[in-house]
Amino acid sequence: MNFREFLKQNIVILDGGMGTLLQERGLQPGESPERWNISHPDVITAIHQSYYDSGSNVVNTNTFGANCLHFDEIELEEIIREAVDNAKKAAALSTATHEKYVALDIGPTGRLLKPMGDLDFEEAVSVFAKTVQLGVKYGVDLIMIETMNDSYETKAALLAAKENSDLPVLVSNAYSENEKLMTGASPAAMVAMLEGMGADAIGVNCSFGPDKLAPIVREYLRFASVPVMLKPNAGLPHSENGRTLYDVFPDVFSDITAGLVADGVRVAGGCCGTTPDYIKALCDKIAVSVPSVTPKHDTIISSYTTAVRFGNDPVLIGERINPTGKKRLKEALRNNELDYILGEGLKQQSAGAKVLDVNVGLPEIDEPAMLTKVVYELQAVSDLPLQIDTSDPVAMEKALRIYNGKALINSVNGKQESMEAIFPLMKKYGGVAVALTLDESGIPDTVEGRVAIAKKIIDTAAAYGIDKKDLIFDTLAMAVSADKNAAKLTLGSLHKIRHELGVHTSLGVSNISFGLPQRDIVNAAFFALALENGLSAAIMNPFFAEMMKTYYSFRVLKGLDDNCSDYIAFAESVQNNVTVSKTGAADKADDTLSLSNAVIKGLKDQAARLCVELLKNTEPLTVVRDHIIPALDTVGREYEQGRVYLPGLLMSAEAAKYAFEEIKARMSSDSGKDKCAFVIATVKGDIHDIGKNIVKLLLENYGFAVSDLGKDVDPELIVEETVRLHAPLVGLSALMTTTVPAMEETIKQLRISSPWAKVVVGGAVMTKEYADSIGADKYAKDAMDTVRYAEAVNDTLQ
């Protein structure tokens, strides 16, 4: 039975941890686990066999870190060939009679993708593709993408798997204490993106024990229409006599995990700290009956952090990034003025838009290139989902490919040509399409005609494997100045499609008043009628006062605004003339951007330009003290309070970096650093430096003299640099349990050679208890925690 069939009919049992078992068998700190496939094949095979014998249906190859960034082409192929062979031998040697499969294990690259990091999206796809191709070549049964803590890297890995194989793909993400990925994605956002791209099963692994992962798993079960997967750690780690131990034992682990299987989890196993004993205990407690996978009918789009669900609460789609009738935006597109375009998006977000429409269609520009650029840059500064708006299929595919999330696609229609162009893109990249009720015969002049086109679109989408939940119908608002019955026809079609076909709806509301004076009066009334008839989303200008009054009033009257809080806040903003105006123009105060605001919003070019202006009349250190550092503090506080996520923090730091470059050009080489030295490194054997690089960027912006030694750094080099600089602070990072002993050894050497230094540790495997047990001075839960501690230490030195 192939794995896809087995997955449909059975609860799938995965294996458990590998790293801790290798440590028990002699893996040294800093030694590559993947190379043991070649040097210790009998050990690897024996571990795999023990999992099969304990009940695992799927064993992961020992290839978590096997990619071309870490190994050359020849060694990479040898590692994967031997890893697959070891797993296959284990399956053959196992006496267990259940179905057995070999999964190609793919972990993160250890680098952060642009714009937050330095790894290009297509380069990441290429890196994963090479691993996938080798796995396919040597005969794996499925692909397991796991421990991903960034939605963009997850997309790159899944895209590589789908483009280079037809194997089943399981995707699992590692969540933080705030129940989001490191880069901010919620479980709903990940479900939307991964299910849209065609993952066969999705879920959660690593980070915590099964009890702490349970709320995240339940969110997956709430939204997912594909099997949900769970691979928890054996609780939290600590160090004892140089060994990494965990605090949740097989009996408790299996009780909780089996309970979640009873709740609907279909694929279960273990991660760090779990052993064959954990898997056997789990198998013994799982019921024979197989929980069904219930199809969900939620229409959801997502950004890299946020999921937007279409339902009874209307969704506002900001229309301002569209050159039609907008002279200033046309100029910005022609002149490549990205800051102006990004500013239009940010202002609409502030005014209440939940989705941003992005249309850059001008005949004199390269639309595919410009659309891709604007989508990419806009996602760097805004966490709202985007509606990608183009009639050019080439531009649409390029934008969908690099989009981080599940986009709203504008649009498809009932023409065969349109559906043949858009539906394959939706199937590959995911997305929700706005479907226009027109076809080769034009726009029907009856309700029945428009509903018939909607049915045709639904049926054709189904033939491509696209559910109707991923279609939102636009019944086309036409000008009442040309046809007095146009509004009734649009609303009648909208009502039938929403309530009889059971799909969601969208309108470009303002089209209804074309050719009339005082258009906002008609628009607001039509908007209210459309909402009452079942309008799910409106493409509109969020700066039109009358339209926003209708929106907030409707939500209050329909019981969608708890305690009327949104309405009250809106009413106060209208009274103060802050958010909207009768002309639909943004408040002028929003157009006057300060350096601090540019840094907060992550607008790099504007930050540099505004810094240059300030420096004409202000001392450089005053600019730093009074403008840049307060802005960074603001974003830092919002990050710590969960109102800003890592991408926002990093883009703010990047904008500050642009401003600092202007300041450095006007200062001596030493005068920009007014704080102590900070030595930072990823420890021996660990090639993951995302966290370290984030900390480095923030520390430098706060004025620390950072000495970055890189990744996979010997303890002796860290000690040598600390002594050379007499650095008061050392930061050590580790992602993998197998490299924590190297961190402990580094701390021991630092205590001997540089006892004055305070040691800060962090990384995915670290906890406060673990940090205490290896002798660290500070466990930093995130980058800002490191900055706050460093500032406190620096203050004691003054």
Coordinates of C-alpha atoms in Angstrom, one line a residue, residues 215-732:
P215 CA -3.6 24.4 22.2
I216 CA -1.7 24.8 18.9
V217 CA -2.8 21.4 17.7
R218 CA -6.4 22.1 18.5
E219 CA -6.1 25.2 16.3
Y220 CA -4.9 23.0 13.5
L221 CA -7.8 20.6 14.0
R222 CA -10.2 23.5 13.9
F223 CA -9.1 24.8 10.5
A224 CA -7.4 21.9 8.7
S225 CA -9.1 19.7 6.1
V226 CA -6.1 17.5 5.8
P227 CA -4.6 15.1 8.4
V228 CA -3.0 16.9 11.4
M229 CA 0.4 15.8 12.7
L230 CA 2.0 16.0 16.2
K231 CA 5.6 15.3 17.2
P232 CA 6.2 16.8 20.7
N233 CA 9.4 16.8 22.7
A234 CA 9.7 14.8 25.9
G235 CA 9.0 18.0 27.8
L236 CA 11.7 20.5 28.6
P237 CA 15.5 19.8 28.6
H238 CA 18.1 20.2 31.3
S239 CA 21.7 19.1 31.7
E240 CA 22.9 16.5 34.2
N241 CA 26.5 15.4 34.3
G242 CA 27.0 16.6 30.7
R243 CA 23.9 14.7 29.5
T244 CA 20.7 16.3 28.1
L245 CA 17.7 15.0 30.0
Y246 CA 13.9 15.7 29.6
D247 CA 11.2 16.0 32.2
V248 CA 8.2 14.2 30.6
F249 CA 8.4 10.4 30.8
P250 CA 6.9 7.9 28.4
D251 CA 3.7 7.3 30.4
V252 CA 2.7 10.9 30.7
F253 CA 3.9 11.7 27.1
S254 CA 1.8 8.8 25.7
D255 CA -1.3 9.7 27.8
I256 CA -1.5 13.3 26.5
T257 CA -0.5 12.5 22.9
A258 CA -3.0 9.6 22.7
G259 CA -5.6 11.9 24.0
L260 CA -4.9 14.4 21.2
V261 CA -5.1 11.5 18.7
A262 CA -8.6 10.7 20.1
D263 CA -9.4 14.4 19.5
G264 CA -8.5 14.0 15.8
V265 CA -4.7 14.0 15.3
R266 CA -4.0 11.4 12.6
V267 CA -0.2 11.4 12.5
A268 CA 1.8 11.1 15.8
G269 CA 5.3 10.5 17.0
G270 CA 8.0 12.2 19.1
C271 CA 10.8 14.7 18.7
C272 CA 13.7 15.8 21.0
G273 CA 14.2 13.5 24.0
T274 CA 11.8 10.8 22.9
T275 CA 13.0 7.2 22.4
P276 CA 11.5 3.9 21.2
D277 CA 10.0 3.5 24.6
Y278 CA 7.9 6.6 24.1
I279 CA 6.7 5.4 20.7
K280 CA 5.8 1.9 22.1
A281 CA 3.9 3.5 25.0
L282 CA 2.0 5.7 22.5
C283 CA 1.1 2.7 20.3
D284 CA -0.2 0.8 23.3
K285 CA -2.6 3.6 24.1
I286 CA -4.0 4.6 20.7
A287 CA -7.4 3.2 20.0
V288 CA -8.0 1.0 17.0
S289 CA -10.7 3.3 15.5
V290 CA -9.4 6.0 13.1
P291 CA -10.6 9.5 13.6
S292 CA -12.0 11.0 10.4
V293 CA -10.6 14.1 8.8
T294 CA -13.5 16.5 8.7
P295 CA -13.6 18.9 5.7
K296 CA -13.7 22.5 6.8
H297 CA -15.4 25.2 4.8
D298 CA -13.6 28.3 6.0
T299 CA -12.5 30.8 3.4
I300 CA -9.2 32.0 4.6
I301 CA -6.3 34.1 3.2
S302 CA -3.1 34.8 5.1
S303 CA 0.0 36.9 5.3
Y304 CA 3.2 35.7 6.9
T305 CA 1.6 36.3 10.3
T306 CA -2.1 36.8 10.0
A307 CA -5.1 34.8 8.8
V308 CA -8.2 36.7 7.6
R309 CA -11.4 34.6 7.6
F310 CA -14.3 35.6 5.4
G311 CA -17.7 35.2 7.1
N312 CA -20.4 37.4 8.6
D313 CA -18.0 40.1 9.7
P314 CA -17.3 42.1 6.5
V315 CA -13.6 42.4 5.4
L316 CA -12.4 45.7 4.1
I317 CA -9.9 45.5 1.2
G318 CA -8.0 48.8 0.7
E319 CA -8.1 49.9 -2.9
R320 CA -5.5 52.7 -2.9
I321 CA -2.6 50.8 -4.5
N322 CA -4.1 51.0 -7.9
P323 CA -3.1 53.5 -10.5
T324 CA -6.6 54.0 -12.1
G325 CA -7.5 57.6 -11.5
K326 CA -4.5 58.3 -9.3
K327 CA -1.9 60.6 -10.8
R328 CA 0.5 60.5 -7.9
L329 CA 0.6 56.7 -7.8
K330 CA 1.2 56.6 -11.5
E331 CA 4.2 58.8 -11.0
A332 CA 5.5 56.7 -8.2
L333 CA 5.2 53.5 -10.3
R334 CA 7.0 55.2 -13.3
N335 CA 9.8 56.5 -11.0
N336 CA 10.1 53.4 -8.9
E337 CA 9.2 55.4 -5.7
L338 CA 8.5 52.4 -3.5
D339 CA 8.4 54.4 -0.3
Y340 CA 5.3 56.3 -1.6
I341 CA 3.6 53.0 -2.5
L342 CA 4.4 51.4 0.8
G343 CA 3.2 54.5 2.6
E344 CA -0.2 54.1 0.8
G345 CA -0.4 50.6 2.1
L346 CA 0.5 51.5 5.7
K347 CA -1.9 54.4 5.8
Q348 CA -4.8 52.1 4.7
Q349 CA -3.8 49.6 7.4
S350 CA -4.0 52.3 10.0
A351 CA -7.4 53.4 8.7
G352 CA -8.9 49.9 9.2
A353 CA -8.2 47.9 6.0
K354 CA -7.8 44.2 6.6
V355 CA -6.4 43.3 3.2
L356 CA -4.5 45.5 0.7
D357 CA -5.2 45.3 -3.0
V358 CA -2.0 45.6 -5.1
N359 CA -2.4 46.7 -8.7
V360 CA 0.5 48.2 -10.6
G361 CA -0.8 47.9 -14.2
L362 CA 0.6 50.7 -16.4
P363 CA 1.3 50.0 -20.1
E364 CA 4.7 51.7 -19.9
I365 CA 6.2 49.6 -17.1
D366 CA 7.3 46.0 -16.7
E367 CA 4.2 44.8 -14.8
P368 CA 5.6 41.3 -13.7
A369 CA 8.8 42.9 -12.3
M370 CA 7.0 45.8 -10.6
L371 CA 4.2 43.7 -9.2
T372 CA 6.7 41.2 -7.7
K373 CA 8.8 44.0 -6.2
V374 CA 5.8 45.8 -4.7
V375 CA 4.4 42.6 -3.2
Y376 CA 7.8 41.7 -1.8
E377 CA 8.5 45.1 -0.3
L378 CA 5.0 45.6 1.0
Q379 CA 5.1 42.3 2.9
A380 CA 8.3 43.6 4.5
V381 CA 6.5 46.5 6.2
S382 CA 2.9 45.3 6.6
D383 CA 1.5 42.1 8.0
L384 CA -1.8 42.4 6.2
P385 CA -2.7 39.8 3.6
L386 CA -2.6 41.1 0.0
Q387 CA -5.0 40.9 -2.9
I388 CA -2.8 40.5 -6.0
D389 CA -4.6 42.3 -8.7
T390 CA -3.6 41.8 -12.3
S391 CA -4.9 40.5 -15.6
D392 CA -1.4 39.3 -16.7
P393 CA -1.0 35.6 -15.9
V394 CA 2.8 36.0 -16.0
A395 CA 2.7 38.8 -13.4
M396 CA 0.2 36.8 -11.3
E397 CA 2.4 33.7 -11.2
K398 CA 5.6 35.7 -10.3
A399 CA 3.8 37.5 -7.5
L400 CA 2.1 34.3 -6.2
R401 CA 5.4 32.5 -6.2
I402 CA 7.2 35.0 -3.9
Y403 CA 4.1 35.8 -1.8
N404 CA 4.5 34.8 1.9
G405 CA 1.2 33.3 2.7
K406 CA -2.1 32.5 0.9
A407 CA -3.0 35.4 -1.3
L408 CA -6.3 36.8 -2.5
I409 CA -6.2 36.6 -6.3
N410 CA -8.0 39.2 -8.4
S411 CA -9.3 37.7 -10.5
V412 CA -10.8 34.8 -12.5
N413 CA -14.0 34.9 -14.5
G414 CA -16.2 32.5 -16.4
K415 CA -14.2 32.6 -19.6
Q416 CA -12.5 29.3 -20.3
E417 CA -9.2 31.2 -21.1
S418 CA -9.3 32.9 -17.7
M419 CA -10.0 29.7 -15.7
E420 CA -7.3 27.8 -17.6
A421 CA -4.8 30.5 -16.7
I422 CA -5.7 31.0 -13.0
F423 CA -6.8 27.6 -11.6
P424 CA -3.5 25.9 -12.2
L425 CA -1.7 28.7 -10.4
M426 CA -4.2 28.4 -7.4
K427 CA -3.6 24.7 -7.3
K428 CA 0.2 25.1 -7.2
Y429 CA 0.6 28.2 -5.0
G430 CA -2.7 28.2 -3.1
G431 CA -4.9 31.3 -2.9
V432 CA -8.5 32.4 -2.8
A433 CA -9.8 33.8 -6.1
V434 CA -12.2 36.7 -6.7
A435 CA -14.5 35.3 -9.4
L436 CA -16.2 37.8 -11.7
T437 CA -19.6 36.8 -13.0
L438 CA -18.9 37.4 -16.7
D439 CA -17.9 35.1 -19.5
E440 CA -17.3 35.0 -23.3
S441 CA -20.8 36.5 -23.7
G442 CA -20.1 39.4 -21.5
I443 CA -21.9 40.4 -18.3
P444 CA -25.4 38.9 -18.1
D445 CA -28.3 41.3 -17.6
T446 CA -30.2 38.9 -15.4
V447 CA -29.7 37.5 -11.9
E448 CA -30.1 34.0 -13.3
G449 CA -27.3 34.6 -15.9
R450 CA -24.8 35.8 -13.3
V451 CA -25.7 32.9 -10.9
A452 CA -25.2 30.4 -13.8
I453 CA -21.7 31.7 -14.5
A454 CA -20.9 31.4 -10.8
K455 CA -22.0 27.7 -10.9
K456 CA -19.9 27.1 -14.0
I457 CA -16.8 28.6 -12.2
I458 CA -17.5 26.4 -9.1
D459 CA -17.8 23.3 -11.3
T460 CA -14.7 24.1 -13.3
A461 CA -12.6 24.8 -10.2
A462 CA -13.7 21.5 -8.7
A463 CA -12.3 19.7 -11.8
Y464 CA -8.9 21.3 -10.8
G465 CA -9.3 20.1 -7.2
I466 CA -10.2 23.5 -5.9
D467 CA -13.0 23.7 -3.4
K468 CA -15.6 26.4 -3.6
K469 CA -14.5 27.8 -0.3
D470 CA -11.5 29.2 -2.2
L471 CA -13.8 31.3 -4.5
I472 CA -15.3 34.7 -3.6
F473 CA -17.8 36.0 -6.2
D474 CA -18.0 39.6 -7.4
T475 CA -21.4 40.2 -9.0
L476 CA -20.1 43.4 -10.6
A477 CA -21.4 46.7 -9.5
M478 CA -22.3 48.7 -12.6
A479 CA -23.1 52.4 -12.8
V480 CA -26.7 53.3 -11.9
S481 CA -26.3 56.5 -13.9
A482 CA -26.3 54.3 -17.0
D483 CA -28.8 51.7 -15.9
K484 CA -31.4 52.4 -13.1
N485 CA -31.7 48.7 -12.3
A486 CA -28.0 48.0 -12.1
A487 CA -27.9 48.0 -8.3
K488 CA -30.9 45.7 -8.0
L489 CA -29.4 43.3 -10.4
T490 CA -26.0 43.3 -8.6
L491 CA -27.6 42.8 -5.2
G492 CA -30.0 40.2 -6.3
S493 CA -27.2 38.1 -7.8
L494 CA -25.1 38.7 -4.7
H495 CA -27.9 37.4 -2.4
K496 CA -28.5 34.2 -4.4
I497 CA -24.8 33.4 -4.8
R498 CA -24.2 34.0 -1.1
H499 CA -27.2 32.2 0.3
E500 CA -28.0 29.5 -2.3
L501 CA -24.6 28.6 -3.5
G502 CA -23.0 29.0 -0.1
V503 CA -19.9 31.0 -1.2
H504 CA -18.6 34.4 -0.2
T505 CA -18.9 37.6 -2.1
S506 CA -16.9 40.8 -2.8
L507 CA -17.7 44.1 -4.6
G508 CA -15.9 47.1 -5.9
V509 CA -18.5 49.2 -4.2
S510 CA -17.7 52.7 -5.6
N511 CA -18.4 51.6 -9.2
I512 CA -22.1 51.9 -8.5
S513 CA -21.9 55.8 -8.4
F514 CA -19.8 56.4 -11.5
G515 CA -20.9 59.6 -13.3
L516 CA -22.9 61.0 -10.3
P517 CA -22.1 64.0 -8.1
Q518 CA -21.4 63.5 -4.4
R519 CA -20.7 59.9 -5.0
D520 CA -19.9 59.0 -1.4
I521 CA -23.6 59.4 -0.5
V522 CA -24.7 56.8 -3.1
N523 CA -21.7 54.5 -2.3
A524 CA -22.6 54.5 1.4
A525 CA -26.2 53.6 0.9
F526 CA -25.3 50.9 -1.7
F527 CA -22.7 49.5 0.7
A528 CA -25.3 49.1 3.5
L529 CA -27.7 47.3 1.1
A530 CA -24.9 45.0 -0.1
L531 CA -23.9 44.2 3.5
E532 CA -27.5 43.3 4.3
N533 CA -27.7 41.0 1.3
G534 CA -24.6 39.0 2.3
L535 CA -21.6 41.0 1.1
S536 CA -18.4 39.3 2.6
A537 CA -15.8 41.8 1.5
A538 CA -15.6 45.3 -0.1
I539 CA -12.8 46.8 -2.2
M540 CA -12.9 50.4 -1.1
N541 CA -11.1 53.5 0.0
P542 CA -10.9 53.3 3.8
F543 CA -10.5 57.1 3.9
F544 CA -14.0 57.7 2.7
A545 CA -15.8 58.9 5.8
E546 CA -19.4 57.9 4.7
M547 CA -18.3 54.4 3.7
M548 CA -16.5 53.8 7.0
K549 CA -19.5 55.1 9.0
T550 CA -21.6 52.5 7.3
Y551 CA -19.1 49.8 8.0
Y552 CA -18.7 50.5 11.7
S553 CA -22.5 51.1 12.2
F554 CA -23.4 47.8 10.4
R555 CA -21.0 45.9 12.7
V556 CA -22.6 47.4 15.8
L557 CA -26.1 46.7 14.6
K558 CA -25.3 43.1 13.7
G559 CA -23.7 42.3 17.0
L560 CA -20.2 42.0 15.6
D561 CA -18.6 44.7 17.7
D562 CA -18.2 43.7 21.4
N563 CA -19.1 46.5 23.7
C564 CA -19.2 48.8 20.6
S565 CA -15.5 49.3 21.1
D566 CA -14.5 49.6 17.5
Y567 CA -17.4 52.0 16.7
I568 CA -16.5 54.2 19.7
A569 CA -12.8 54.4 18.7
F570 CA -13.9 55.2 15.1
A571 CA -16.3 57.9 16.2
E572 CA -13.6 59.5 18.3
S573 CA -11.3 59.5 15.3
V574 CA -14.0 61.1 13.1
Q575 CA -14.6 63.8 15.7
N576 CA -10.9 64.5 15.9
N577 CA -10.5 64.3 12.1
V578 CA -7.7 61.8 12.4
T579 CA -8.6 58.9 10.3
V580 CA -10.9 59.9 7.4
S581 CA -12.1 62.8 5.5
K582 CA -15.0 63.5 3.2
T583 CA -12.7 63.6 0.1
G584 CA -11.2 60.2 0.8
A585 CA -7.7 61.6 1.3
A586 CA -5.5 60.5 4.1
D587 CA -5.1 62.9 7.0
K588 CA -2.2 65.2 6.2
A589 CA -0.5 64.5 9.4
D590 CA 0.1 61.0 8.2
D591 CA 2.0 62.3 5.2
T592 CA 4.5 64.1 7.4
L593 CA 6.8 61.3 8.3
S594 CA 9.5 61.8 11.0
L595 CA 12.7 59.8 11.2
S596 CA 11.3 58.0 14.3
N597 CA 8.1 57.0 12.4
A598 CA 10.1 55.8 9.4
V599 CA 12.2 53.6 11.7
I600 CA 9.1 52.3 13.5
K601 CA 7.4 51.5 10.1
G602 CA 10.5 49.9 8.7
L603 CA 10.8 52.3 5.8
K604 CA 14.5 52.1 5.0
D605 CA 14.9 54.7 2.2
Q606 CA 12.8 57.2 4.0
A607 CA 14.7 56.7 7.2
A608 CA 18.0 57.4 5.4
R609 CA 16.6 60.5 3.6
L610 CA 15.0 61.9 6.8
C611 CA 18.2 61.3 8.7
V612 CA 20.2 63.3 6.1
E613 CA 17.8 66.2 6.6
L614 CA 18.1 66.1 10.4
L615 CA 21.9 66.0 10.2
K616 CA 21.9 69.3 8.5
N617 CA 21.0 71.0 11.7
T618 CA 21.4 68.4 14.4
E619 CA 24.5 66.7 15.9
P620 CA 24.8 63.0 14.9
L621 CA 24.7 61.7 18.5
T622 CA 21.6 63.8 19.2
V623 CA 19.9 62.2 16.2
V624 CA 20.7 58.8 17.6
R625 CA 19.7 59.6 21.2
D626 CA 16.5 61.6 20.4
H627 CA 15.2 59.9 17.3
I628 CA 16.6 56.5 16.5
I629 CA 16.9 54.8 19.9
P630 CA 13.4 55.9 21.1
A631 CA 12.0 54.5 17.9
L632 CA 13.8 51.2 18.4
D633 CA 12.6 51.2 22.0
T634 CA 9.0 51.6 20.9
V635 CA 9.1 48.7 18.5
G636 CA 11.0 46.7 21.1
R637 CA 8.3 47.2 23.7
E638 CA 5.6 46.3 21.2
Y639 CA 7.5 43.2 20.2
E640 CA 7.8 42.2 23.9
Q641 CA 4.1 42.8 24.4
G642 CA 3.2 40.7 21.3
R643 CA 1.8 43.5 19.2
V644 CA 4.7 43.4 16.7
Y645 CA 6.3 40.2 15.5
L646 CA 9.9 39.4 14.5
P647 CA 9.6 40.7 10.8
G648 CA 8.5 44.1 12.1
L649 CA 11.2 44.2 14.7
L650 CA 13.9 43.3 12.0
M651 CA 12.6 45.7 9.4
S652 CA 12.6 48.5 12.0
A653 CA 16.2 47.5 12.9
E654 CA 17.1 47.5 9.2
A655 CA 15.6 51.0 8.7
A656 CA 17.6 52.2 11.7
K657 CA 20.7 50.6 10.1
Y658 CA 20.1 52.7 7.0
A659 CA 19.9 55.8 9.1
F660 CA 23.1 54.8 11.0
E661 CA 25.0 54.5 7.8
E662 CA 24.3 58.2 7.1
I663 CA 25.4 59.0 10.6
K664 CA 28.6 57.0 10.4
A665 CA 29.5 58.9 7.2
R666 CA 29.6 62.1 9.4
M667 CA 31.4 60.7 12.4
S668 CA 34.8 59.2 13.3
S669 CA 35.1 55.5 13.2
D670 CA 34.9 55.0 16.9
S671 CA 32.4 57.6 18.1
G672 CA 29.3 55.7 17.0
K673 CA 29.9 52.9 19.5
D674 CA 29.3 54.1 23.1
K675 CA 28.7 50.8 24.7
C676 CA 30.7 47.8 25.7
A677 CA 32.0 44.9 23.6
F678 CA 29.8 41.9 23.0
V679 CA 31.2 38.6 21.6
I680 CA 28.6 36.5 19.9
A681 CA 28.7 33.0 18.2
T682 CA 26.8 29.9 17.4
V683 CA 28.5 27.1 19.2
K684 CA 30.6 24.3 17.8
G685 CA 28.8 21.8 15.6
D686 CA 25.7 24.1 15.1
I687 CA 25.3 25.7 11.7
H688 CA 22.1 27.6 12.5
D689 CA 22.7 31.3 13.0
I690 CA 19.3 33.0 12.5
G691 CA 18.9 33.9 16.1
K692 CA 22.5 35.0 16.5
N693 CA 22.2 37.3 13.4
I694 CA 19.0 38.9 14.8
V695 CA 20.6 39.6 18.1
K696 CA 23.7 41.0 16.4
L697 CA 21.6 43.5 14.3
L698 CA 19.7 44.8 17.3
L699 CA 22.8 45.1 19.5
E700 CA 24.6 47.1 16.9
N701 CA 21.7 49.4 16.5
Y702 CA 21.7 50.0 20.3
G703 CA 25.4 51.0 20.1
F704 CA 27.2 47.8 21.3
A705 CA 30.5 46.8 19.7
V706 CA 29.6 43.4 18.5
S707 CA 32.3 40.8 17.5
D708 CA 30.5 38.2 15.5
L709 CA 32.5 35.0 15.3
G710 CA 29.9 33.2 13.1
K711 CA 28.6 29.7 13.4
D712 CA 30.1 26.3 14.3
V713 CA 32.7 28.1 16.5
D714 CA 35.2 26.2 18.7
P715 CA 35.1 27.1 22.4
E716 CA 38.8 28.1 22.3
L717 CA 38.1 30.8 19.6
I718 CA 35.3 32.3 21.7
V719 CA 37.4 32.4 24.8
E720 CA 40.4 33.9 22.8
E721 CA 38.2 36.7 21.5
T722 CA 36.6 37.4 24.8
V723 CA 40.0 37.8 26.5
R724 CA 41.4 39.9 23.6
L725 CA 38.6 42.4 23.9
H726 CA 38.1 42.0 27.6
A727 CA 34.5 41.7 26.6
P728 CA 32.0 42.0 29.5
L729 CA 29.3 40.1 27.5
V730 CA 29.3 36.8 25.5
G731 CA 26.3 35.5 23.6
L732 CA 26.0 31.8 22.7

